[in-house]
Amino acid sequence: MECFRSYRKIRRNKKWRQYVTSLAAVMSMFSSGIHYGWPSPSLPKLLSGSHPLNLTSDQASYVTTVASAGDIVGNILFTILADIIGRKATLLLVAPPQILSMIMLYFSSRSKILLYTARFLGGMSEGACICILPIYICEISEPEIRGVLMSFFSIAWYSGSLFVNIVGSYYSIETTSLVTLIFPGVFLGSFVFMSETPYFFLMKNRFRESRLALQKLRRDNVEEELTRLAVDVNRQMSERGKYRDLILIKSNRTALFVMVGLGTVCEFSGITSLTFYSQLFFMETTVALSEDWAASLMILLQLTFTVVSLLIVDCVGRKPLLLSSIGGCCASLTFLSIYFFLHDYSTLDMANSNWIPLAGIIIFQIFFNVGLGNIVNCLSGELFSASVKTKALCIQTIVYATCVALNTKIYQVMSDRYGLGAPLAVFALVQLLGWIFCWKFVPETRGQTLEEIQQKIKGNRRVAPTIEFRERGVEVESILN
């Protein structure tokens, strides 16, 4: 009941500008979700033998891994731009590679090079979105709704993945590419009217524009919040902001350690492999549902329980959801691994138990998306100082892309050689270690400003805002005016 009372309070406060701005921003993530989910309905077509490219299993695996290389390149390029031209302008530049990728997919039946290049460009945009969107949303949002707005990121991602899985299951790769071209255009047409973040303007000492951006995002008087933000950004920007400072400064090192660890745990849950190969997985393991319906059900569950996470993340907190999520993933993956080992290596009659893989995947999806699938993205925008945020997320996205490439290749190689039980056992072990990691190292950030989170990571007790304003407000107020 406390959660629903807080949401009624949010509605009365009419914070709709932040919701609208966030929704416009995450349209870019919807298109990246299309890129992310594209292999699920497309790989069976590419491997069918009737497709002009006639790919082998090994060649098809590079459809997924080359996208990870694009993630890394796009991540490095766009994070540099985000600190130079701004978060908004950088996000707008995500759309052209998405459009070009979809056009190239339309013609990809003519050449493997076109196919791989299209996936690489889609990966570039995905890497940019993963890195820049959390920064943008965190910097425009108030603490009490930041978790909700960050959940839009995952909802848009899974919505795009669900859309392409449904459309791609019933239409050709060429038709699907034409249909999906609509969404980067929708993003450009809506997001161009949105505001740059007040944080970025303050980082560049553009105080007048920061005030205007804050007024556009808030309904009430913004002077007190602007003063607090100016103090916070001024302190954070006074810290060194080189890549080496992510290691040399203890608070940055702590935040990076936490996020690299969580990112590894998240990706080595097997979520990406099970999404990329979902239709092939269900084709081989169950007759309870057709593979296209089972894959769509899996992505629908991702979307549904991300919405559940949205409703409770700012009430329950980040860490309890993470611990519950990782524990549930570990249990469901262990269960599935045991089933597949028995199926492949025992003499037991498993003919009447082909519903188990579908049930196990449903349980896994519920636990993953109520915590890991959403909270990691949320924390990535919260834990780093403004002086190193883009650089930290650049490294985090490189780790993400590397883990995607590794776990999809591990899944393909181990499942081909030893059966599905082997990669799932590896993923379950990582989740067990991840639960211990989360319990020991991950901080709680619910309801805290970005500066309060920084002080918590540093181990400092936060000075009361009213006292801090008395000590430093006069100097900041003179700058703002």
Short mmCIF file of C-alpha atoms in Angstrom, two decimals:
data_model
loop_
_atom_site.label_atom_id
_atom_site.label_comp_id
_atom_site.label_asym_id
_atom_site.label_seq_id
_atom_site.Cartn_x
_atom_site.Cartn_y
_atom_site.Cartn_z
CA MET A 1 0.00 0.00 0.00
CA GLU A 2 2.88 2.35 0.72
CA CYS A 3 4.04 1.96 -2.91
CA PHE A 4 0.64 2.91 -4.33
CA ARG A 5 0.27 5.86 -1.95
CA SER A 6 3.65 7.16 -3.14
CA TYR A 7 2.50 6.88 -6.75
CA ARG A 8 -0.69 8.82 -6.03
CA LYS A 9 1.51 11.49 -4.44
CA ILE A 10 3.69 11.61 -7.58
CA ARG A 11 0.60 12.09 -9.70
CA ARG A 12 -0.60 14.96 -7.52
CA ASN A 13 2.81 16.61 -7.83
CA LYS A 14 2.34 16.63 -11.61
CA LYS A 15 5.93 15.71 -12.51
CA TRP A 16 4.69 14.94 -15.99
CA ARG A 17 7.43 16.95 -17.74
CA GLN A 18 10.08 14.54 -16.49
CA TYR A 19 7.95 11.57 -17.58
CA VAL A 20 7.38 12.97 -21.07
CA THR A 21 11.06 13.85 -21.52
CA SER A 22 12.15 10.39 -20.37
CA LEU A 23 9.63 8.66 -22.64
CA ALA A 24 10.87 10.65 -25.64
CA ALA A 25 14.48 9.78 -24.77
CA VAL A 26 13.88 6.04 -24.40
CA MET A 27 12.40 5.80 -27.89
CA SER A 28 16.05 5.48 -28.93
CA MET A 29 16.23 2.45 -26.64
CA PHE A 30 13.14 0.97 -28.30
CA SER A 31 15.07 0.88 -31.59
CA SER A 32 18.05 -0.63 -29.79
CA GLY A 33 15.68 -3.23 -28.36
CA ILE A 34 14.74 -4.09 -31.94
CA HIS A 35 18.44 -4.58 -32.69
CA TYR A 36 18.89 -6.64 -29.50
CA GLY A 37 15.90 -8.92 -30.18
CA TRP A 38 16.45 -9.25 -33.94
CA PRO A 39 18.48 -12.52 -33.81
CA SER A 40 15.65 -14.44 -32.13
CA PRO A 41 13.24 -14.53 -35.12
CA SER A 42 15.99 -14.05 -37.73
CA LEU A 43 18.54 -16.76 -36.87
CA PRO A 44 16.12 -19.63 -37.67
CA LYS A 45 15.59 -18.06 -41.11
CA LEU A 46 19.34 -17.58 -41.67
CA LEU A 47 20.03 -21.20 -40.65
CA SER A 48 17.08 -22.74 -42.49
CA GLY A 49 19.06 -23.70 -45.59
CA SER A 50 16.62 -21.87 -47.84
CA HIS A 51 18.06 -18.42 -47.11
CA PRO A 52 20.40 -17.08 -49.85
CA LEU A 53 23.30 -16.66 -47.40
CA ASN A 54 23.04 -20.30 -46.15
CA LEU A 55 24.92 -19.56 -42.89
CA THR A 56 26.49 -22.25 -40.72
CA SER A 57 25.95 -22.29 -36.95
CA ASP A 58 29.40 -20.81 -36.40
CA GLN A 59 28.82 -18.03 -38.96
CA ALA A 60 25.44 -17.25 -37.41
CA SER A 61 27.06 -16.82 -34.00
CA TYR A 62 29.01 -13.88 -35.42
CA VAL A 63 25.70 -12.13 -36.12
CA THR A 64 25.52 -11.68 -32.35
CA THR A 65 29.20 -11.16 -31.53
CA VAL A 66 29.90 -8.53 -34.22
CA ALA A 67 27.19 -6.41 -32.62
CA SER A 68 29.22 -6.46 -29.40
CA ALA A 69 32.19 -5.02 -31.28
CA GLY A 70 29.86 -2.23 -32.43
CA ASP A 71 28.81 -1.70 -28.81
CA ILE A 72 32.41 -1.01 -27.84
CA VAL A 73 33.14 1.37 -30.73
CA GLY A 74 29.89 3.28 -30.33
CA ASN A 75 30.32 3.46 -26.59
CA ILE A 76 33.80 5.02 -26.81
CA LEU A 77 32.81 7.47 -29.57
CA PHE A 78 29.53 8.65 -28.07
CA THR A 79 30.81 9.02 -24.49
CA ILE A 80 33.48 11.41 -25.77
CA LEU A 81 30.78 13.41 -27.56
CA ALA A 82 28.48 13.47 -24.50
CA ASP A 83 30.92 15.62 -22.51
CA ILE A 84 31.60 17.92 -25.50
CA ILE A 85 28.29 18.57 -27.27
CA GLY A 86 25.92 17.44 -24.52
CA ARG A 87 23.76 14.47 -23.62
CA LYS A 88 20.79 15.50 -25.79
CA ALA A 89 22.79 16.17 -28.98
CA THR A 90 24.68 12.89 -28.51
CA LEU A 91 21.45 10.93 -28.16
CA LEU A 92 20.08 12.52 -31.34
CA LEU A 93 23.16 11.23 -33.18
CA VAL A 94 22.19 7.66 -32.20
CA ALA A 95 19.37 7.61 -34.78
CA PRO A 96 21.38 7.77 -38.06
CA PRO A 97 23.31 4.49 -37.42
CA GLN A 98 20.02 2.84 -36.43
CA ILE A 99 18.39 3.93 -39.69
CA LEU A 100 21.40 2.85 -41.77
CA SER A 101 21.51 -0.52 -39.98
CA MET A 102 17.87 -1.25 -40.81
CA ILE A 103 18.35 -0.25 -44.45
CA MET A 104 21.37 -2.54 -44.73
CA LEU A 105 19.43 -5.42 -43.17
CA TYR A 106 16.87 -5.01 -45.93
CA PHE A 107 19.62 -5.72 -48.50
CA SER A 108 21.55 -8.21 -46.32
CA SER A 109 20.45 -11.31 -48.26
CA ARG A 110 22.88 -10.23 -50.98
CA SER A 111 26.03 -10.31 -48.85
CA LYS A 112 27.31 -11.52 -45.48
CA ILE A 113 29.35 -8.31 -45.27
CA LEU A 114 26.14 -6.24 -45.41
CA LEU A 115 24.61 -8.41 -42.69
CA TYR A 116 27.60 -8.13 -40.35
CA THR A 117 27.99 -4.39 -41.05
CA ALA A 118 24.31 -3.78 -40.28
CA ARG A 119 24.66 -5.59 -36.96
CA PHE A 120 27.84 -3.64 -36.18
CA LEU A 121 26.07 -0.30 -36.77
CA GLY A 122 23.13 -1.41 -34.66
CA GLY A 123 25.61 -2.33 -31.94
CA MET A 124 27.16 1.15 -32.12
CA SER A 125 23.79 2.74 -31.39
CA GLU A 126 23.02 0.21 -28.66
CA GLY A 127 26.36 0.93 -26.94
CA ALA A 128 25.62 4.66 -27.08
CA CYS A 129 22.14 4.21 -25.61
CA ILE A 130 23.33 1.94 -22.81
CA CYS A 131 25.94 4.52 -21.82
CA ILE A 132 24.26 7.90 -22.41
CA LEU A 133 20.59 7.25 -21.58
CA PRO A 134 21.14 6.41 -17.88
CA ILE A 135 23.17 9.62 -17.53
CA TYR A 136 20.51 11.70 -19.25
CA ILE A 137 17.58 10.31 -17.25
CA CYS A 138 19.38 10.52 -13.90
CA GLU A 139 20.40 14.14 -14.56
CA ILE A 140 16.88 15.33 -15.40
CA SER A 141 14.98 13.48 -12.67
CA GLU A 142 14.17 14.16 -9.02
CA PRO A 143 15.31 11.53 -6.48
CA GLU A 144 11.82 10.30 -5.55
CA ILE A 145 10.96 9.27 -9.13
CA ARG A 146 14.44 8.53 -10.49
CA GLY A 147 14.01 4.77 -10.12
CA VAL A 148 10.69 4.87 -11.98
CA LEU A 149 12.10 6.94 -14.84
CA MET A 150 15.18 4.72 -15.11
CA SER A 151 12.83 1.74 -15.45
CA PHE A 152 11.57 3.25 -18.72
CA PHE A 153 15.01 2.33 -20.13
CA SER A 154 14.44 -1.41 -19.66
CA ILE A 155 10.76 -1.24 -20.61
CA ALA A 156 11.62 0.40 -23.95
CA TRP A 157 14.39 -2.14 -24.58
CA TYR A 158 12.14 -5.14 -23.98
CA SER A 159 9.24 -3.54 -25.87
CA GLY A 160 11.44 -3.18 -28.95
CA SER A 161 12.65 -6.75 -28.55
CA LEU A 162 9.08 -8.04 -28.22
CA PHE A 163 7.96 -6.04 -31.25
CA VAL A 164 10.66 -7.41 -33.56
CA ASN A 165 10.13 -10.93 -32.24
CA ILE A 166 6.44 -10.82 -33.14
CA VAL A 167 6.83 -9.05 -36.49
CA GLY A 168 9.98 -10.99 -37.43
CA SER A 169 8.30 -14.33 -36.72
CA TYR A 170 5.61 -13.76 -39.35
CA TYR A 171 7.33 -11.58 -41.94
CA SER A 172 10.56 -11.76 -43.88
CA ILE A 173 13.77 -10.07 -42.79
CA GLU A 174 13.25 -7.48 -45.55
CA THR A 175 9.69 -6.58 -44.53
CA THR A 176 10.64 -6.44 -40.85
CA SER A 177 13.47 -4.04 -41.66
CA LEU A 178 11.10 -1.66 -43.46
CA VAL A 179 8.57 -1.71 -40.60
CA THR A 180 11.19 -0.99 -37.94
CA LEU A 181 12.51 2.04 -39.85
CA ILE A 182 9.59 4.01 -38.43
CA PHE A 183 10.88 4.15 -34.87
CA PRO A 184 14.19 6.04 -35.22
CA GLY A 185 12.17 8.69 -37.07
CA VAL A 186 9.65 8.87 -34.22
CA PHE A 187 12.53 9.31 -31.77
CA LEU A 188 14.09 12.15 -33.79
CA GLY A 189 10.74 13.90 -34.23
CA SER A 190 9.91 13.86 -30.51
CA PHE A 191 13.25 14.12 -28.69
CA VAL A 192 14.49 17.15 -30.65
CA PHE A 193 12.02 19.27 -28.63
CA MET A 194 13.25 18.01 -25.24
CA SER A 195 15.69 19.76 -22.90
CA GLU A 196 19.39 19.27 -22.28
CA THR A 197 20.19 18.24 -18.70
CA PRO A 198 20.75 20.99 -16.08
CA TYR A 199 23.80 19.02 -14.92
CA PHE A 200 25.54 19.34 -18.29
CA PHE A 201 24.93 23.11 -18.45
CA LEU A 202 26.34 23.49 -14.92
CA MET A 203 29.38 21.40 -15.89
CA LYS A 204 30.02 23.93 -18.69
CA ASN A 205 29.29 26.95 -16.42
CA ARG A 206 26.23 27.84 -18.51
CA PHE A 207 24.15 28.82 -15.49
CA ARG A 208 21.38 30.73 -17.28
CA GLU A 209 20.67 27.79 -19.60
CA SER A 210 20.74 25.45 -16.60
CA ARG A 211 18.02 27.51 -14.91
CA LEU A 212 15.89 27.45 -18.08
CA ALA A 213 16.34 23.68 -18.47
CA LEU A 214 15.35 23.11 -14.86
CA GLN A 215 12.28 25.34 -15.25
CA LYS A 216 11.29 23.34 -18.31
CA LEU A 217 11.58 20.08 -16.36
CA ARG A 218 9.99 21.25 -13.09
CA ARG A 219 6.70 22.92 -12.31
CA ASP A 220 7.66 24.74 -9.11
CA ASN A 221 10.22 27.41 -8.23
CA VAL A 222 13.65 26.00 -9.09
CA GLU A 223 16.03 28.40 -7.31
CA GLU A 224 16.68 26.23 -4.26
CA GLU A 225 17.21 23.09 -6.33
CA LEU A 226 19.42 24.99 -8.78
CA THR A 227 21.57 26.27 -5.93
CA ARG A 228 21.95 22.77 -4.52
CA LEU A 229 22.79 21.34 -7.95
CA ALA A 230 25.36 24.08 -8.57
CA VAL A 231 27.06 23.28 -5.26
CA ASP A 232 27.01 19.55 -5.95
CA VAL A 233 28.24 19.78 -9.55
CA ASN A 234 30.90 22.30 -8.56
CA ARG A 235 32.23 19.90 -5.91
CA GLN A 236 32.11 16.88 -8.22
CA MET A 237 33.77 18.71 -11.11
CA SER A 238 36.53 19.90 -8.77
CA GLU A 239 37.65 16.27 -8.60
CA ARG A 240 40.03 14.92 -11.21
CA GLY A 241 38.21 13.40 -14.20
CA LYS A 242 40.74 11.35 -16.19
CA TYR A 243 40.37 7.64 -16.91
CA ARG A 244 43.16 6.89 -14.43
CA ASP A 245 41.15 8.66 -11.71
CA LEU A 246 38.60 5.88 -11.89
CA ILE A 247 41.29 3.77 -10.23
CA LEU A 248 43.28 6.36 -8.25
CA ILE A 249 40.29 7.94 -6.44
CA LYS A 250 38.80 5.53 -3.91
CA SER A 251 35.12 6.47 -4.38
CA ASN A 252 35.41 6.13 -8.17
CA ARG A 253 37.23 2.82 -7.76
CA THR A 254 34.49 1.54 -5.44
CA ALA A 255 31.69 2.56 -7.81
CA LEU A 256 33.49 1.06 -10.82
CA PHE A 257 34.14 -2.19 -8.95
CA VAL A 258 30.46 -2.46 -8.01
CA MET A 259 29.16 -1.72 -11.51
CA VAL A 260 31.64 -3.95 -13.37
CA GLY A 261 30.77 -6.76 -10.97
CA LEU A 262 27.02 -6.25 -11.34
CA GLY A 263 27.30 -5.96 -15.12
CA THR A 264 29.18 -9.26 -15.28
CA VAL A 265 26.65 -10.99 -13.03
CA CYS A 266 23.79 -9.59 -15.12
CA GLU A 267 25.15 -10.71 -18.49
CA PHE A 268 26.39 -14.09 -17.22
CA SER A 269 22.90 -14.92 -16.06
CA GLY A 270 22.57 -16.09 -19.66
CA ILE A 271 19.82 -13.58 -20.44
CA THR A 272 21.40 -12.45 -23.72
CA SER A 273 22.08 -15.96 -24.98
CA LEU A 274 18.58 -17.10 -24.07
CA THR A 275 17.13 -14.05 -25.87
CA PHE A 276 19.29 -14.32 -29.00
CA TYR A 277 18.73 -18.08 -29.32
CA SER A 278 15.23 -18.19 -27.82
CA GLN A 279 13.38 -19.58 -30.87
CA LEU A 280 16.13 -22.13 -31.51
CA PHE A 281 16.11 -23.02 -27.79
CA PHE A 282 12.38 -23.69 -27.72
CA MET A 283 12.48 -25.47 -31.10
CA GLU A 284 14.86 -28.02 -29.56
CA THR A 285 13.44 -28.34 -26.05
CA THR A 286 9.64 -28.12 -25.89
CA VAL A 287 6.46 -28.86 -27.80
CA ALA A 288 4.26 -27.18 -25.19
CA LEU A 289 4.21 -24.05 -27.41
CA SER A 290 5.49 -23.23 -30.88
CA GLU A 291 8.93 -21.65 -30.80
CA ASP A 292 7.74 -18.22 -31.98
CA TRP A 293 4.99 -18.04 -29.37
CA ALA A 294 7.31 -19.30 -26.62
CA ALA A 295 9.96 -16.70 -27.51
CA SER A 296 7.34 -13.93 -27.59
CA LEU A 297 6.01 -15.11 -24.22
CA MET A 298 9.54 -14.94 -22.79
CA ILE A 299 10.01 -11.33 -23.94
CA LEU A 300 6.50 -10.39 -22.78
CA LEU A 301 7.45 -11.67 -19.34
CA GLN A 302 10.60 -9.52 -19.47
CA LEU A 303 8.43 -6.49 -20.18
CA THR A 304 5.73 -7.34 -17.62
CA PHE A 305 8.06 -7.88 -14.69
CA THR A 306 10.14 -4.84 -15.58
CA VAL A 307 6.90 -2.89 -15.09
CA VAL A 308 6.46 -4.66 -11.73
CA SER A 309 10.00 -3.57 -10.84
CA LEU A 310 9.11 0.00 -11.88
CA LEU A 311 6.19 0.00 -9.44
CA ILE A 312 8.22 -1.14 -6.43
CA VAL A 313 11.84 -0.03 -7.00
CA ASP A 314 11.48 3.31 -5.21
CA CYS A 315 9.52 1.68 -2.37
CA VAL A 316 11.38 -1.57 -1.70
CA GLY A 317 14.86 -0.34 -2.65
CA ARG A 318 17.53 -1.44 -5.09
CA LYS A 319 19.50 -3.92 -2.99
CA PRO A 320 16.62 -6.10 -1.71
CA LEU A 321 15.32 -6.47 -5.27
CA LEU A 322 18.79 -7.38 -6.54
CA LEU A 323 19.35 -10.03 -3.88
CA SER A 324 15.94 -11.60 -4.51
CA SER A 325 16.48 -11.49 -8.26
CA ILE A 326 19.95 -13.05 -8.28
CA GLY A 327 18.89 -15.78 -5.84
CA GLY A 328 15.86 -16.67 -7.98
CA CYS A 329 17.97 -16.71 -11.17
CA CYS A 330 20.49 -19.02 -9.53
CA ALA A 331 17.78 -21.45 -8.40
CA SER A 332 15.94 -21.54 -11.75
CA LEU A 333 19.14 -21.95 -13.79
CA THR A 334 20.28 -24.78 -11.50
CA PHE A 335 16.90 -26.46 -11.95
CA LEU A 336 17.09 -26.16 -15.75
CA SER A 337 20.69 -27.37 -15.85
CA ILE A 338 19.84 -30.50 -13.86
CA TYR A 339 16.88 -31.19 -16.17
CA PHE A 340 18.99 -30.96 -19.34
CA PHE A 341 21.79 -33.11 -17.90
CA LEU A 342 19.22 -35.78 -17.01
CA HIS A 343 17.63 -35.43 -20.44
CA ASP A 344 20.94 -35.76 -22.33
CA TYR A 345 22.93 -38.19 -20.19
CA SER A 346 20.51 -40.38 -18.23
CA THR A 347 18.23 -43.22 -19.28
CA LEU A 348 15.19 -41.66 -17.60
CA ASP A 349 12.07 -41.32 -19.74
CA MET A 350 11.58 -37.53 -20.09
CA ALA A 351 8.87 -37.70 -22.77
CA ASN A 352 6.15 -36.34 -20.49
CA SER A 353 8.25 -33.54 -19.04
CA ASN A 354 8.88 -31.38 -22.10
CA TRP A 355 6.94 -28.57 -20.42
CA ILE A 356 9.75 -28.14 -17.86
CA PRO A 357 12.09 -25.98 -20.02
CA LEU A 358 9.28 -23.50 -20.69
CA ALA A 359 8.30 -23.39 -17.00
CA GLY A 360 11.93 -22.98 -15.93
CA ILE A 361 12.52 -20.13 -18.37
CA ILE A 362 9.33 -18.39 -17.17
CA ILE A 363 10.54 -18.56 -13.56
CA PHE A 364 13.99 -17.32 -14.60
CA GLN A 365 12.50 -14.38 -16.52
CA ILE A 366 10.32 -13.36 -13.59
CA PHE A 367 13.24 -13.22 -11.18
CA PHE A 368 15.68 -11.63 -13.64
CA ASN A 369 13.44 -8.77 -14.71
CA VAL A 370 12.12 -7.81 -11.32
CA GLY A 371 15.68 -7.00 -10.26
CA LEU A 372 18.80 -7.58 -12.35
CA GLY A 373 17.22 -6.56 -15.64
CA ASN A 374 16.26 -3.13 -14.33
CA ILE A 375 18.28 -2.21 -11.24
CA VAL A 376 21.72 -2.52 -12.86
CA ASN A 377 20.74 0.13 -15.42
CA CYS A 378 19.37 2.30 -12.64
CA LEU A 379 22.54 2.11 -10.54
CA SER A 380 24.77 2.81 -13.54
CA GLY A 381 23.42 6.36 -13.68
CA GLU A 382 23.55 6.91 -9.92
CA LEU A 383 26.91 5.76 -8.57
CA PHE A 384 29.46 7.88 -10.45
CA SER A 385 30.60 11.46 -9.91
CA ALA A 386 29.82 13.97 -12.69
CA SER A 387 33.54 14.39 -13.35
CA VAL A 388 34.01 10.76 -14.46
CA LYS A 389 30.48 9.56 -15.24
CA THR A 390 30.82 9.22 -19.02
CA LYS A 391 34.23 7.59 -18.72
CA ALA A 392 32.98 5.13 -16.12
CA LEU A 393 29.97 4.17 -18.20
CA CYS A 394 32.25 3.81 -21.22
CA ILE A 395 34.25 1.17 -19.36
CA GLN A 396 31.07 -0.43 -18.03
CA THR A 397 29.60 -0.73 -21.53
CA ILE A 398 32.85 -2.25 -22.83
CA VAL A 399 32.57 -4.84 -20.06
CA TYR A 400 28.91 -5.41 -21.03
CA ALA A 401 29.78 -5.90 -24.71
CA THR A 402 32.65 -8.23 -23.87
CA CYS A 403 30.42 -10.30 -21.60
CA VAL A 404 27.72 -10.48 -24.30
CA ALA A 405 30.24 -11.73 -26.86
CA LEU A 406 31.75 -14.23 -24.42
CA ASN A 407 28.54 -15.65 -23.00
CA THR A 408 26.83 -16.04 -26.39
CA LYS A 409 29.91 -17.83 -27.76
CA ILE A 410 30.20 -19.97 -24.60
CA TYR A 411 26.50 -20.83 -24.91
CA GLN A 412 26.84 -21.80 -28.59
CA VAL A 413 30.03 -23.87 -28.16
CA MET A 414 29.08 -25.62 -24.90
CA SER A 415 25.51 -26.40 -25.96
CA ASP A 416 26.71 -27.82 -29.30
CA ARG A 417 29.34 -30.03 -27.60
CA TYR A 418 27.88 -30.94 -24.20
CA GLY A 419 24.17 -30.07 -24.36
CA LEU A 420 22.20 -27.19 -22.86
CA GLY A 421 22.87 -28.24 -19.26
CA ALA A 422 26.55 -27.22 -19.44
CA PRO A 423 26.24 -23.46 -20.20
CA LEU A 424 23.26 -23.16 -17.84
CA ALA A 425 25.36 -24.68 -15.03
CA VAL A 426 28.07 -22.07 -15.68
CA PHE A 427 25.47 -19.28 -15.55
CA ALA A 428 24.01 -20.67 -12.29
CA LEU A 429 27.46 -20.70 -10.66
CA VAL A 430 28.04 -17.06 -11.64
CA GLN A 431 24.71 -16.13 -10.05
CA LEU A 432 25.69 -17.83 -6.79
CA LEU A 433 28.92 -15.82 -6.68
CA GLY A 434 26.96 -12.72 -7.73
CA TRP A 435 24.58 -13.01 -4.77
CA ILE A 436 27.53 -12.96 -2.36
CA PHE A 437 29.03 -10.00 -4.25
CA CYS A 438 25.77 -8.03 -4.13
CA TRP A 439 25.17 -8.71 -0.44
CA LYS A 440 28.68 -7.57 0.49
CA PHE A 441 29.41 -4.62 -1.84
CA VAL A 442 26.32 -3.04 -3.45
CA PRO A 443 25.06 0.14 -1.69
CA GLU A 444 21.42 1.19 -1.34
CA THR A 445 20.58 4.42 -3.21
CA ARG A 446 16.80 4.70 -2.83
CA GLY A 447 15.52 8.26 -2.27
CA GLN A 448 18.97 9.87 -2.25
CA THR A 449 20.22 12.74 -4.41
CA LEU A 450 23.17 12.04 -6.68
CA GLU A 451 25.43 14.04 -4.34
CA GLU A 452 24.20 12.13 -1.26
CA ILE A 453 25.06 8.89 -3.06
CA GLN A 454 28.56 10.23 -3.72
CA GLN A 455 29.04 11.10 -0.07
CA LYS A 456 27.82 7.63 0.95
CA ILE A 457 30.33 5.94 -1.36
CA LYS A 458 33.08 8.15 0.06
CA GLY A 459 32.05 7.09 3.57
CA ASN A 460 31.18 10.66 4.60
CA ARG A 461 28.18 11.82 6.57
CA ARG A 462 26.20 14.25 4.42
CA VAL A 463 26.03 17.83 5.75
CA ALA A 464 22.42 19.01 6.04
CA PRO A 465 21.49 20.92 2.87
CA THR A 466 20.28 24.02 4.72
CA ILE A 467 23.59 24.30 6.60
CA GLU A 468 25.57 23.73 3.39
CA PHE A 469 23.63 26.48 1.65
CA ARG A 470 24.46 28.90 4.49
CA GLU A 471 28.13 28.05 4.18
CA ARG A 472 28.41 28.09 0.37
CA GLY A 473 25.12 29.44 -1.00
CA VAL A 474 26.17 33.09 -1.18
CA GLU A 475 29.03 32.33 -3.55
CA VAL A 476 26.87 30.07 -5.75
CA GLU A 477 23.97 32.54 -5.81
CA SER A 478 26.28 35.28 -7.07
CA ILE A 479 27.43 33.00 -9.90
CA LEU A 480 23.90 32.01 -10.85
CA ASN A 481 22.79 35.60 -11.06
#
